[in-house]
PDB file of C-alpha atoms in Angstrom:
ATOM      1  CA  MET A   1       0.000   0.000   0.000  1.00  0.00           C
ATOM      2  CA  ILE A   2       1.281   3.438  -0.907  1.00  0.00           C
ATOM      3  CA  ASP A   3       1.543   6.020   1.854  1.00  0.00           C
ATOM      4  CA  SER A   4      -0.929   8.637   0.644  1.00  0.00           C
ATOM      5  CA  ARG A   5       0.908  11.267   2.657  1.00  0.00           C
ATOM      6  CA  ASP A   6       3.837  11.119   0.229  1.00  0.00           C
ATOM      7  CA  PRO A   7       2.724  13.016  -2.889  1.00  0.00           C
ATOM      8  CA  GLU A   8       5.621  11.795  -5.044  1.00  0.00           C
ATOM      9  CA  LEU A   9       4.858   8.138  -4.358  1.00  0.00           C
ATOM     10  CA  LEU A  10       1.161   8.740  -4.900  1.00  0.00           C
ATOM     11  CA  VAL A  11       1.805  10.455  -8.238  1.00  0.00           C
ATOM     12  CA  ALA A  12       4.122   7.626  -9.324  1.00  0.00           C
ATOM     13  CA  GLN A  13       1.511   5.000  -8.402  1.00  0.00           C
ATOM     14  CA  LEU A  14      -1.243   6.884 -10.212  1.00  0.00           C
ATOM     15  CA  GLN A  15       0.983   7.277 -13.279  1.00  0.00           C
ATOM     16  CA  ARG A  16       1.649   3.512 -13.357  1.00  0.00           C
ATOM     17  CA  GLU A  17      -2.071   2.799 -13.060  1.00  0.00           C
ATOM     18  CA  CYS A  18      -2.836   5.325 -15.786  1.00  0.00           C
ATOM     19  CA  ASP A  19      -0.213   3.751 -18.060  1.00  0.00           C
ATOM     20  CA  GLU A  20      -1.713   0.285 -17.487  1.00  0.00           C
ATOM     21  CA  VAL A  21      -5.230   1.527 -18.242  1.00  0.00           C
ATOM     22  CA  THR A  22      -3.997   3.340 -21.355  1.00  0.00           C
ATOM     23  CA  GLN A  23      -2.237   0.194 -22.600  1.00  0.00           C
ATOM     24  CA  THR A  24      -5.350  -1.907 -22.009  1.00  0.00           C
ATOM     25  CA  ASN A  25      -7.478   0.711 -23.743  1.00  0.00           C
ATOM     26  CA  ASP A  26      -5.156   0.729 -26.759  1.00  0.00           C
ATOM     27  CA  GLN A  27      -5.299  -3.076 -26.984  1.00  0.00           C
ATOM     28  CA  LEU A  28      -9.090  -3.060 -26.790  1.00  0.00           C
ATOM     29  CA  ALA A  29      -9.331  -0.306 -29.404  1.00  0.00           C
ATOM     30  CA  LEU A  30      -7.154  -2.349 -31.773  1.00  0.00           C
ATOM     31  CA  GLU A  31      -9.250  -5.462 -31.151  1.00  0.00           C
ATOM     32  CA  LEU A  32     -12.429  -3.474 -31.808  1.00  0.00           C
ATOM     33  CA  MET A  33     -11.066  -2.167 -35.115  1.00  0.00           C
ATOM     34  CA  GLN A  34     -10.116  -5.698 -36.174  1.00  0.00           C
ATOM     35  CA  LEU A  35     -13.561  -7.010 -35.257  1.00  0.00           C
ATOM     36  CA  GLN A  36     -15.196  -4.198 -37.223  1.00  0.00           C
ATOM     37  CA  GLN A  37     -13.068  -5.061 -40.259  1.00  0.00           C
ATOM     38  CA  HIS A  38     -14.058  -8.729 -39.966  1.00  0.00           C
ATOM     39  CA  ARG A  39     -17.719  -7.756 -39.630  1.00  0.00           C
ATOM     40  CA  ILE A  40     -17.505  -5.651 -42.780  1.00  0.00           C
ATOM     41  CA  ALA A  41     -15.780  -8.473 -44.668  1.00  0.00           C
ATOM     42  CA  LEU A  42     -18.432 -10.954 -43.531  1.00  0.00           C
ATOM     43  CA  LYS A  43     -21.217  -8.563 -44.519  1.00  0.00           C
ATOM     44  CA  ILE A  44     -19.711  -8.192 -48.004  1.00  0.00           C
ATOM     45  CA  LEU A  45     -19.392 -11.971 -48.317  1.00  0.00           C
ATOM     46  CA  LEU A  46     -22.985 -12.465 -47.196  1.00  0.00           C
ATOM     47  CA  GLU A  47     -24.230  -9.880 -49.687  1.00  0.00           C
ATOM     48  CA  ARG A  48     -22.379 -11.708 -52.455  1.00  0.00           C
ATOM     49  CA  LEU A  49     -23.805 -15.094 -51.433  1.00  0.00           C
ATOM     50  CA  MET A  50     -27.412 -14.005 -50.979  1.00  0.00           C
ATOM     51  CA  PRO A  51     -28.136 -13.528 -54.717  1.00  0.00           C
ATOM     52  CA  LEU A  52     -26.907 -17.077 -55.319  1.00  0.00           C
ATOM     53  CA  GLU A  53     -29.336 -18.422 -52.723  1.00  0.00           C
ATOM     54  CA  ALA A  54     -32.204 -16.396 -54.182  1.00  0.00           C
ATOM     55  CA  ALA A  55     -31.475 -17.817 -57.639  1.00  0.00           C
ATOM     56  CA  GLY A  56     -31.628 -21.364 -56.287  1.00  0.00           C
ATOM     57  CA  CYS A  57     -27.963 -22.108 -56.789  1.00  0.00           C
ATOM     58  CA  PRO A  58     -27.229 -25.673 -55.569  1.00  0.00           C
ATOM     59  CA  CYS A  59     -23.728 -24.584 -54.483  1.00  0.00           C
TER      60      CYS A  59
END
C-alpha cells in the first residue's frame, strides 16, 4: 500500500495505473477495429452469397 501522505509516491503509483489503463485501452481499441473489419468483410461476403441463394444455386 502506498503512503498517501507522500505526494511523489502517490503520483508515481497513479501514473503507473494510468499507463496500465492506457495500454489496455489501446489493446481493446485495436481489437475493436479488427472485429469491425471482420464484420464488414463478412457482410460483403454475405451480400455476395445471398443472390446465389435467391437464384436457387445448388452450391
